[in-house]
Coordinates of C-alpha atoms and ligand atoms in Angstrom, one line a residue:
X1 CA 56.5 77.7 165.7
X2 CA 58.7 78.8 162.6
X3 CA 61.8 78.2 161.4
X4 CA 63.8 79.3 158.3
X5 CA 64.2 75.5 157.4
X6 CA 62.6 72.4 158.8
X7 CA 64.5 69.1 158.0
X8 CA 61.8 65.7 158.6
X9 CA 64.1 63.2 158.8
X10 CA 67.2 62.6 161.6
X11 CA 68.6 60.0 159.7
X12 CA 72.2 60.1 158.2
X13 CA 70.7 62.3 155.5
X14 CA 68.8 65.0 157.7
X15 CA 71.7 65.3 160.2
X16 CA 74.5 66.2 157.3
X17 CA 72.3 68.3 155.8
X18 CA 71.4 70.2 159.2
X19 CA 75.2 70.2 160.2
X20 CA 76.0 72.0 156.9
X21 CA 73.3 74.0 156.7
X22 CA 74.0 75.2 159.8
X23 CA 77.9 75.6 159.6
X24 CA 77.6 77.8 156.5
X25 CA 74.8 79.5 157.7
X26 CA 75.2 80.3 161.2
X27 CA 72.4 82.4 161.9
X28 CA 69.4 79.8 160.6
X29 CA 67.3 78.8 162.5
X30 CA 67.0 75.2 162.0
X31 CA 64.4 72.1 163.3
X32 CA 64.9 68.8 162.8
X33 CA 62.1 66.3 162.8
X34 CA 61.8 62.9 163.3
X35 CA 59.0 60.6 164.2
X36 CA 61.4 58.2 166.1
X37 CA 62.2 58.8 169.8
X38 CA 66.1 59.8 168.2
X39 CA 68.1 60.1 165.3
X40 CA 69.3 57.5 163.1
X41 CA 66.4 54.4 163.8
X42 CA 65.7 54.2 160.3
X43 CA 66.8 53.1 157.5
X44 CA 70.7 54.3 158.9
X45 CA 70.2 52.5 161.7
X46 CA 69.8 49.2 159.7
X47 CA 72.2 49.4 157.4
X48 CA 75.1 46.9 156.5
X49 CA 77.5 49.9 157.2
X50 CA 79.9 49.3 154.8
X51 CA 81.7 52.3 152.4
X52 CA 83.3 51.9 149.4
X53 CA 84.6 54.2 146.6
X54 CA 84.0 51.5 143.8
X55 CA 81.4 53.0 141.8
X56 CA 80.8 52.9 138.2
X57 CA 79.6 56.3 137.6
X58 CA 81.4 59.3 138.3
X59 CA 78.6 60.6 140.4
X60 CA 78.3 58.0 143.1
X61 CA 82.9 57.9 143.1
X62 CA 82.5 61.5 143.7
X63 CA 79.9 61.4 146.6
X64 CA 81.2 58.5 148.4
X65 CA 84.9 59.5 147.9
X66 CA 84.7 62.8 149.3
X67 CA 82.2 61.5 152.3
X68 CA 84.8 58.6 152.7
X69 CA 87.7 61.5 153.3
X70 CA 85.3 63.6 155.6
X71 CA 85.0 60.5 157.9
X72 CA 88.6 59.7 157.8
X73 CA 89.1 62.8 158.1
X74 CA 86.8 63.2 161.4
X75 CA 88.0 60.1 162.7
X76 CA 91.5 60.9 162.7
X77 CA 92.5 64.0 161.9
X78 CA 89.5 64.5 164.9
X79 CA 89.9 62.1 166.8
X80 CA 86.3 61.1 166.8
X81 CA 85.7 57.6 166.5
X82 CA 83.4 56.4 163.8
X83 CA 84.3 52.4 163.8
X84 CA 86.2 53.3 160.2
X85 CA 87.9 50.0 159.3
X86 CA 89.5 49.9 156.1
X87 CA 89.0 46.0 155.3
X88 CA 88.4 46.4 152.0
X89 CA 86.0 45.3 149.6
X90 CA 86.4 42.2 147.8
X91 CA 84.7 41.5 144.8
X92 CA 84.3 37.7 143.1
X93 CA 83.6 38.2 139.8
X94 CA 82.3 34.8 137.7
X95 CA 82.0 37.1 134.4
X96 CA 83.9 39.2 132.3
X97 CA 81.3 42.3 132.2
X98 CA 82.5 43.3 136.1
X99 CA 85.6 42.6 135.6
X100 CA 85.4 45.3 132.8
X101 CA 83.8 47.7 135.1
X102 CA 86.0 47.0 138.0
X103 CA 89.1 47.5 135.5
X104 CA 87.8 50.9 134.5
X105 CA 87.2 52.2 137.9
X106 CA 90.7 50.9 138.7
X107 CA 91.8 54.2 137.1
X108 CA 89.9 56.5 139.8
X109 CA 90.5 54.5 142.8
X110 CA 92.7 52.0 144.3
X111 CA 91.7 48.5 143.5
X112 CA 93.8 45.5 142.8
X113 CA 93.7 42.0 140.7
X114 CA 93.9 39.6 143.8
X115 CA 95.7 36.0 142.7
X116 CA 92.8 33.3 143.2
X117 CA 95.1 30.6 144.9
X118 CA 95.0 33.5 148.0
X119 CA 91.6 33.0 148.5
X120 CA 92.1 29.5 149.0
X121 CA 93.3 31.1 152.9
X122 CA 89.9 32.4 153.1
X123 CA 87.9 29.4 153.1
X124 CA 86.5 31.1 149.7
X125 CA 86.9 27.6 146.9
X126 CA 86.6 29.1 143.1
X127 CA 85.2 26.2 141.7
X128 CA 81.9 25.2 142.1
X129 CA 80.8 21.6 141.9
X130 CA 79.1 20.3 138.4
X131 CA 75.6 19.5 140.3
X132 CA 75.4 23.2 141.7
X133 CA 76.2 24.9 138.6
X134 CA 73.8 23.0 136.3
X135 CA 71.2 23.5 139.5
X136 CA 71.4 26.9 140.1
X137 CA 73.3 28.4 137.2
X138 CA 76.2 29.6 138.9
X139 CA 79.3 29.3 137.4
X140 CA 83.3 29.2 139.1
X141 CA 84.8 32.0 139.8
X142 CA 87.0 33.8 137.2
X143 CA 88.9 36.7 138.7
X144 CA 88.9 38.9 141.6
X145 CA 89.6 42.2 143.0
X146 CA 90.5 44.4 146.0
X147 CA 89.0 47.8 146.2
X148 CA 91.2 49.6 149.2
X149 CA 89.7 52.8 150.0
X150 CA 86.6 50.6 151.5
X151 CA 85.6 49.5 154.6
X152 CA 83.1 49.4 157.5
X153 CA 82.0 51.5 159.9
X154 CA 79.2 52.5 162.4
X155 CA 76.7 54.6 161.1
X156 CA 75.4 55.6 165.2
X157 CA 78.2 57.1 165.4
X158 CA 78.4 59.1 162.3
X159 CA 75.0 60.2 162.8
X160 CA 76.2 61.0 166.7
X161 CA 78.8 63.0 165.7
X162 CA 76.7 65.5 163.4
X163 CA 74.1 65.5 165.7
X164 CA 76.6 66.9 168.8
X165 CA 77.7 69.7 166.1
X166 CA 74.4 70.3 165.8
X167 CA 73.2 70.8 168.8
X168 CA 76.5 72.7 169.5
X169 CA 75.7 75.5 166.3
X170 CA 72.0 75.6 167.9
X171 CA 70.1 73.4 165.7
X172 CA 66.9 72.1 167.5
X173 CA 65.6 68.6 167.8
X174 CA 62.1 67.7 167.9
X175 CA 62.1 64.0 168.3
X176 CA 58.5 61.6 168.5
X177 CA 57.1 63.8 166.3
X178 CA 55.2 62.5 163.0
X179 CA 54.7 64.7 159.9
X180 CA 51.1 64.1 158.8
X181 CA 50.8 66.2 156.0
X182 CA 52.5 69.4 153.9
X183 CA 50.5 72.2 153.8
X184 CA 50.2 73.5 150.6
X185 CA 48.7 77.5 150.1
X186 CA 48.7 80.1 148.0
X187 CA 51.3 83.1 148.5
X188 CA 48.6 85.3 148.5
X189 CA 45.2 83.9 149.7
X190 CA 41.2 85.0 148.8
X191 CA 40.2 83.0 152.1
X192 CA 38.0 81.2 149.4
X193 CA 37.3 77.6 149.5
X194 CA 39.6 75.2 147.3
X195 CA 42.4 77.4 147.6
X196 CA 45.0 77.0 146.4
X197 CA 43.7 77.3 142.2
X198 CA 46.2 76.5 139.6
X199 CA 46.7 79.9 138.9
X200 CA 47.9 81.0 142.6
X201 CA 51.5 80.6 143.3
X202 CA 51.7 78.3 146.1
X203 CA 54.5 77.2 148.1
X204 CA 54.4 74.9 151.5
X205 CA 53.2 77.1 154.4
X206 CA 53.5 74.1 157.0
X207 CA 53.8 70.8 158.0
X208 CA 51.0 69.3 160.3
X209 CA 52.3 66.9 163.1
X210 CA 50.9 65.1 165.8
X211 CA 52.2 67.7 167.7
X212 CA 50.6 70.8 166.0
X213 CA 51.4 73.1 162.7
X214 CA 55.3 74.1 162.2
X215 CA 55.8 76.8 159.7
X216 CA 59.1 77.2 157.8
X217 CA 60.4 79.4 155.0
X218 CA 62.5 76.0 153.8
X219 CA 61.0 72.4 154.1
X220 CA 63.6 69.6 153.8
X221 CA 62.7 66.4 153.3
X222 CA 65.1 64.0 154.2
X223 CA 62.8 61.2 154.9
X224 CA 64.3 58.4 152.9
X225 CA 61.8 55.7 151.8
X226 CA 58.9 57.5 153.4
X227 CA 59.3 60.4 151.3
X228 CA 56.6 59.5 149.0
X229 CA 54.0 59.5 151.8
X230 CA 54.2 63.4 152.0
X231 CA 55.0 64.2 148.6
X232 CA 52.0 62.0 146.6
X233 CA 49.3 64.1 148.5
X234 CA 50.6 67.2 146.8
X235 CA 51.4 65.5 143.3
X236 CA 55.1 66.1 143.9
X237 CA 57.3 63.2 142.4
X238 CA 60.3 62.1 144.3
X239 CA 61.0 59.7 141.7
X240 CA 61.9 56.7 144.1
X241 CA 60.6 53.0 145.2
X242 CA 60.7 51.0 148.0
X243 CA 62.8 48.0 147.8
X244 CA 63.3 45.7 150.8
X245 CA 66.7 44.5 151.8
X246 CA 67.5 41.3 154.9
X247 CA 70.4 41.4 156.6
X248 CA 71.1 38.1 159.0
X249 CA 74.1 37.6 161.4
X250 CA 75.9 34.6 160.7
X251 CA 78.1 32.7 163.2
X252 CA 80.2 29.5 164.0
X253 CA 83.7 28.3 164.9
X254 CA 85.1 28.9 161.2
X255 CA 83.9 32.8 160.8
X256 CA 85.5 33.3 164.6
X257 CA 88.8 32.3 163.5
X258 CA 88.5 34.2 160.3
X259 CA 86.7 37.2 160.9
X260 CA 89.5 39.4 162.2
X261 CA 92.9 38.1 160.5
X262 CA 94.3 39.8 157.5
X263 CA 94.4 38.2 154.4
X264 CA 95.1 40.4 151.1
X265 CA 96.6 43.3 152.8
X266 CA 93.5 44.9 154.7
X267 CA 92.6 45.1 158.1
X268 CA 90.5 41.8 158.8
X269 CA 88.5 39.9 156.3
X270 CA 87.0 42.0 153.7
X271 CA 83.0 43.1 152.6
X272 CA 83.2 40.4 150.3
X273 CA 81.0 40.0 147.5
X274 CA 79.9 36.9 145.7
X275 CA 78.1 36.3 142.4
X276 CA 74.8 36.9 142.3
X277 CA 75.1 39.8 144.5
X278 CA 75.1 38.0 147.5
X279 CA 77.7 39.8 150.3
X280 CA 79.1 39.3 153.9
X281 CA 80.2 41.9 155.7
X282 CA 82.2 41.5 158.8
X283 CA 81.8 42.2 162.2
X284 CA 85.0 41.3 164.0
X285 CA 83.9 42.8 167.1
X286 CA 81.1 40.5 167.5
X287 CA 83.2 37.5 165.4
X288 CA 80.2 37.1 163.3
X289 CA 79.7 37.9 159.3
X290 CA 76.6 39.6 157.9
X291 CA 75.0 38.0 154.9
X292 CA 72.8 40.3 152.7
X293 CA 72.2 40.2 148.5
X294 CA 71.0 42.6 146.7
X295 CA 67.9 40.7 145.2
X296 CA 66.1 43.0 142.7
X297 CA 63.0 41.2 140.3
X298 CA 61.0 38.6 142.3
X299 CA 60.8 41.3 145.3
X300 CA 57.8 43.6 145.2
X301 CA 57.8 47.2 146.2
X302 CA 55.6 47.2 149.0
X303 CA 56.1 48.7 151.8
X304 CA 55.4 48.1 155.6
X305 CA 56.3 50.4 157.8
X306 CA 58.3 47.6 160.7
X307 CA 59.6 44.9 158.0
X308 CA 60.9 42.0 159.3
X309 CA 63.2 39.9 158.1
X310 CA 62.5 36.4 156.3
X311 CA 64.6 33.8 158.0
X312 CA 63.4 31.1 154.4
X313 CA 64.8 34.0 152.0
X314 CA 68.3 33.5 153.8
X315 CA 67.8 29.2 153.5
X316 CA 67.1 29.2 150.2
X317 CA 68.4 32.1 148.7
X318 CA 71.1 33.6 150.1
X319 CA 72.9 30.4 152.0
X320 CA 72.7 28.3 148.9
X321 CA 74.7 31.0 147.1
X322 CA 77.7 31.5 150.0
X323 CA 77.6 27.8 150.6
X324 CA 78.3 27.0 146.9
X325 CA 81.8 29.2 147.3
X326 CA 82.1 29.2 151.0
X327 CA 81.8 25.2 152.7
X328 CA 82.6 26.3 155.9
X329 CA 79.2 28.1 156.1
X330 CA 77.4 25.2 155.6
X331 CA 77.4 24.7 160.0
X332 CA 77.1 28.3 160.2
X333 CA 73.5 29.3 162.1
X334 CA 71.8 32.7 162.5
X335 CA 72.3 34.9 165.6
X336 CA 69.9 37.7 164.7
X337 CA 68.3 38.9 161.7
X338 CA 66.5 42.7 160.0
X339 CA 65.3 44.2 157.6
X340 CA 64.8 47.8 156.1
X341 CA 64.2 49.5 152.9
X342 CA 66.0 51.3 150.3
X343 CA 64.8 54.3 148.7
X344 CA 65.8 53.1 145.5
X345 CA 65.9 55.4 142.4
X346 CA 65.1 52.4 139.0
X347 CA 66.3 54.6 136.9
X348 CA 69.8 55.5 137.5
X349 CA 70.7 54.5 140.8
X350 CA 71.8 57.7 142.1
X351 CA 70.1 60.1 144.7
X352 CA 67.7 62.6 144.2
X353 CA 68.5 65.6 145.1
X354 CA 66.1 68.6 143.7
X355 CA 64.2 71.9 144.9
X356 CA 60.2 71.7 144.6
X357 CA 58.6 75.0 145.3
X358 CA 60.3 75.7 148.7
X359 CA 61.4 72.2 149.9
X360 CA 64.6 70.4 148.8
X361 CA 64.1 67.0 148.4
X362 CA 66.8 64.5 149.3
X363 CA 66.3 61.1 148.7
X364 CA 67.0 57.8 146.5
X365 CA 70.1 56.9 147.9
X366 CA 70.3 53.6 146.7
X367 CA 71.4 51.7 149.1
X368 CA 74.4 53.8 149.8
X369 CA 72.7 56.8 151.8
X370 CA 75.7 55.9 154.4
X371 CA 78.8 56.3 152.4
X372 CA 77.9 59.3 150.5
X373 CA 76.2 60.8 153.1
X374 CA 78.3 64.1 153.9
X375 CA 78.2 64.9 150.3
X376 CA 74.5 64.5 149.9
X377 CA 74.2 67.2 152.7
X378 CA 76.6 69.5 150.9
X379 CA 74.5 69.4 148.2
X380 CA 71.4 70.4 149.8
X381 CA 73.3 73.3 151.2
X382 CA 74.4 74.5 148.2
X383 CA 70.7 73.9 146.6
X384 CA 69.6 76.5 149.5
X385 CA 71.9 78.8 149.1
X386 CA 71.3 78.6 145.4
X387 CA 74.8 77.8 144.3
X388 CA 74.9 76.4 141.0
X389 CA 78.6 74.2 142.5
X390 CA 78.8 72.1 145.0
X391 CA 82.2 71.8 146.7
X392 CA 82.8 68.3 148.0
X393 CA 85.3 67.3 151.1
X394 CA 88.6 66.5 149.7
X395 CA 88.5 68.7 146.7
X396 CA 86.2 66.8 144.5
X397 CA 82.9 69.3 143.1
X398 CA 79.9 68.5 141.7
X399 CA 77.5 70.5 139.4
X400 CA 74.8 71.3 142.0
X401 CA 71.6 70.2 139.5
X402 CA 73.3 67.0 137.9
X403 CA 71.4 65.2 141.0
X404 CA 68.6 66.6 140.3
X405 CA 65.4 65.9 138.1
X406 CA 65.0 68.6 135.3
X407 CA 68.7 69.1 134.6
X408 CA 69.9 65.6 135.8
X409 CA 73.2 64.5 134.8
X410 CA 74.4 61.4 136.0
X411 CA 75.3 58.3 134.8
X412 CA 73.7 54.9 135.2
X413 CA 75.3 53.1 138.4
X414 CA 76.1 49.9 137.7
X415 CA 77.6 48.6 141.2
X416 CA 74.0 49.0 143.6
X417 CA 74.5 46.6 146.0
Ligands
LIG1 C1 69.6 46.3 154.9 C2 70.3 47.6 154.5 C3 71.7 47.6 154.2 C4 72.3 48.8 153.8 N1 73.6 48.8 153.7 C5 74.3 50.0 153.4 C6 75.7 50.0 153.4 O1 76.4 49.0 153.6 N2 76.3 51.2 153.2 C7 75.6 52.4 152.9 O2 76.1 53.4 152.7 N3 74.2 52.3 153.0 C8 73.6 51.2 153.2 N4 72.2 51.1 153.2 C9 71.4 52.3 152.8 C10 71.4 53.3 153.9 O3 71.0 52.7 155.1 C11 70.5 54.5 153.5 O4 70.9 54.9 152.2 C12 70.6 55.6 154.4 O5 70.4 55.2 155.8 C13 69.5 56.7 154.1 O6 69.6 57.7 155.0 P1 68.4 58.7 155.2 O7 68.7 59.7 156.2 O8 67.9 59.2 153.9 O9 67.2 57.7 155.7 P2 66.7 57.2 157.1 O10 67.9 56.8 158.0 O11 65.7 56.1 156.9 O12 66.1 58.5 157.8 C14 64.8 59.0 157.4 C15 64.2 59.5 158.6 O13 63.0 60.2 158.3 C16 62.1 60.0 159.3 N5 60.7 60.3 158.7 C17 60.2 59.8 157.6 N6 59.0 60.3 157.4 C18 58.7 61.0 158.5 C19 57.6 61.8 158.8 N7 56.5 61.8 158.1 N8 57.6 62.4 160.0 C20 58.7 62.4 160.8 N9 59.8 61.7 160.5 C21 59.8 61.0 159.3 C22 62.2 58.6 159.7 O14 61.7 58.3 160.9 C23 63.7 58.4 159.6 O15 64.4 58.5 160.8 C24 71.5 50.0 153.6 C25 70.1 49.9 153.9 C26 69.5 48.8 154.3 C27 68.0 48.8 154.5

């Protein structure tokens, strides 16, 4: 079997990268890959869903924006439904360094000082009482802001819609198929043992699956948090880490009667986030709120491939955090729980996006693989066809290399949630 490019990975990342592969080149032939039975039951499928343009670097406002308008954009200009809600993102800040970054990225997007007595409405108290601060260190909070162009939305059907458009330009789909191993060769081979030498040019001939060899001119890895599996056999960096990130589904009387209203001008109650990096996200079709933080040191980097969730990290870490600022969580109780990984670049907090021989690596997103995810598979487009610009939905560009590894240039992203 051989294609011009192979793509391992159907998750949000794969499939925007074989839908614009394929609309700009029409006459590819392109495989996707996937060890799952379909697309999008990794890391996409796990995901919080939420989007948001509020990023401190302009790399990350550029990706998300422009992926934010394609969706809109598919949504209703379309009239494809991708569960876009526009509830906004709400961010409760008990420091002055956010509240400098959020004022700055005021200037590139649409976000708003929101009065503190308003939150009051929202069950959300500022102050927090003198034996939880001097307990846990957290203080009241001291301002708070509204970013607009944010929301929620359902990554299925994101990744649904690229993969009919797929299948409709003739991209295939090879599904319960696991990629073993890259096959690495010399162009030209002496048929002598230890090939290839370090003075042969080599380049990946194949990948090895449990279903036989497939060979490809192009091998794009979209594989996320796995990606190091392939690419540490063949001493090829892909510069990320596996960090693991909970999400449980909160309910009870209060969060039913809150859930959808408006309060601050958006849709329903907003992705809100707390101190500490500690977040719900609604879910007003199922009246329930999704709790989630963004822990970093104190969590290892291991990896396992079904991660479950740890119902004691939400008691003691997480709760104690929303309950402080939120009392009418306290009777709250957990309706389902998972867990997932990000492929989380340390450095920066940006993607990786970079040619190594002939694959183009696509990974590191961070935590927001979702809301930047048309733009990331623009940009591997554009690293196939060797275009040094990439042209972004919306009118937004980026320099093709800045994402990735010799010639990166980014800056640091402050906001990783
Ligand atoms: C709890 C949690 C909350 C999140 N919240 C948000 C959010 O609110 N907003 C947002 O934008 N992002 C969020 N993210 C991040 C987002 O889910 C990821 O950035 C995004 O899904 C990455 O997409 P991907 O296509 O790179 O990876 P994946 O969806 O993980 O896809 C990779 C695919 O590669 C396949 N694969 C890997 N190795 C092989 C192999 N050897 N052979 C065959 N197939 C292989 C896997 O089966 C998988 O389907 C969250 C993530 C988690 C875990």
């Amino acid at each position: 079997m051989r294609y011009d490019v192979a793509i391992i990975g159907a998750g949000i990342v794969g499939l925007s990268a074989a839908f614009h592969l394929s609309e700009e080149n029409p006459d590819l032939k392109i495989l996707v890959l996937d060890k799952f039975h379909t697309y999008a039951q990794g890391n996409t499928g796990k995901s919080a869903a939420g989007f948001r343009d509020v990023f401190s670097s302009d790399i990350s406002y550029k990706l998300s924006s422009s992926s934010i308008k394609f969706y809109d954009h598919v949504q209703n200009a379309l009239g494809i439904d991708l569960g876009m809600h526009y509830v906004g993102y709400l961010f409760l800040l008990d420091d002055e360094k956010n509240a400098g970054v959020l004022e700055k990225i005021g200037k590139k997007t649409s976000i708003s000082e929101v009065d503190l007595d308003s939150l009051n409405d929202m069950g959300i108290s500022i102050k927090v009482d003198e034996e939880t601060k001097k307990v846990m260190g957290i203080s009241d909070i001291k301002s708070a802001y509204i970013g607009k162009n944010c929301g929620i939305m359902e990554p299925d059907k994101i990744a649904a819609f690229y993969y009919k458009e797929c299948l409709k330009r003739g991209v295939e789909f090879h599904f319960d198929t696991n990629v073993q191993k890259l096959n690495l060769e010399p162009k030209e081979p002496l048929n002598f043992p230890g090939e290839p030498f370090i003075w042969q040019d080599k380049y990946i001939k194949s990948v090895t699956t449990d279903k036989g060899d497939i060979e490809a001119d192009t091998f794009v890895l979209a594989t996320d948090v796995w990606t190091n599996f392939l690419t540490d056999r063949i001493g090829v960096d892909s510069h990320i880490r596996p960090k693991k990130r909970q999400l449980f589904k909160i309910k009870n009387e209060f969060i039913a009667s809150v859930v959808s209203k408006s309060f601050i001008g958006t849709e329903s109650f907003p992705f809100t986030v707390f101190p500490k990096g500690v977040y719900i996200r609604p879910a007003p079709s199922e009246k329930t709120f999704w709790a989630g933080v963004a822990d970093d040191i104190g969590r290892d980097f291991s990896f396992s491939e079904d991660p479950e969730a740890e119902e004691q990290f939400y008691t003691y870490n997480v709760y104690q955090v929303l309950q402080a600022y939120m009392k009418q969580l306290s009777s709250s109780s957990i309706s389902g729980m998972w867990a997932g990984y990000y492929s989380y670049n340390t450095i920066d907090g940006n993607p990786y996006i970079f040619r190594s021989l002939n694959m183009i690596i696509a990974t590191g997103t961070s935590g927001s693989g979702i809301m930047k995810g048309d733009a990331i598979g623009r940009v591997v487009s554009s690293l196939y066809r060797g275009k040094d610009f990439t042209y972004l939905y919306g009118g937004h560009g980026i320099k093709t290399e800045d994402l990735g590894v010799h010639a990166r240039h980014v800056d640091m992203e402050e906001l990783v949630l």
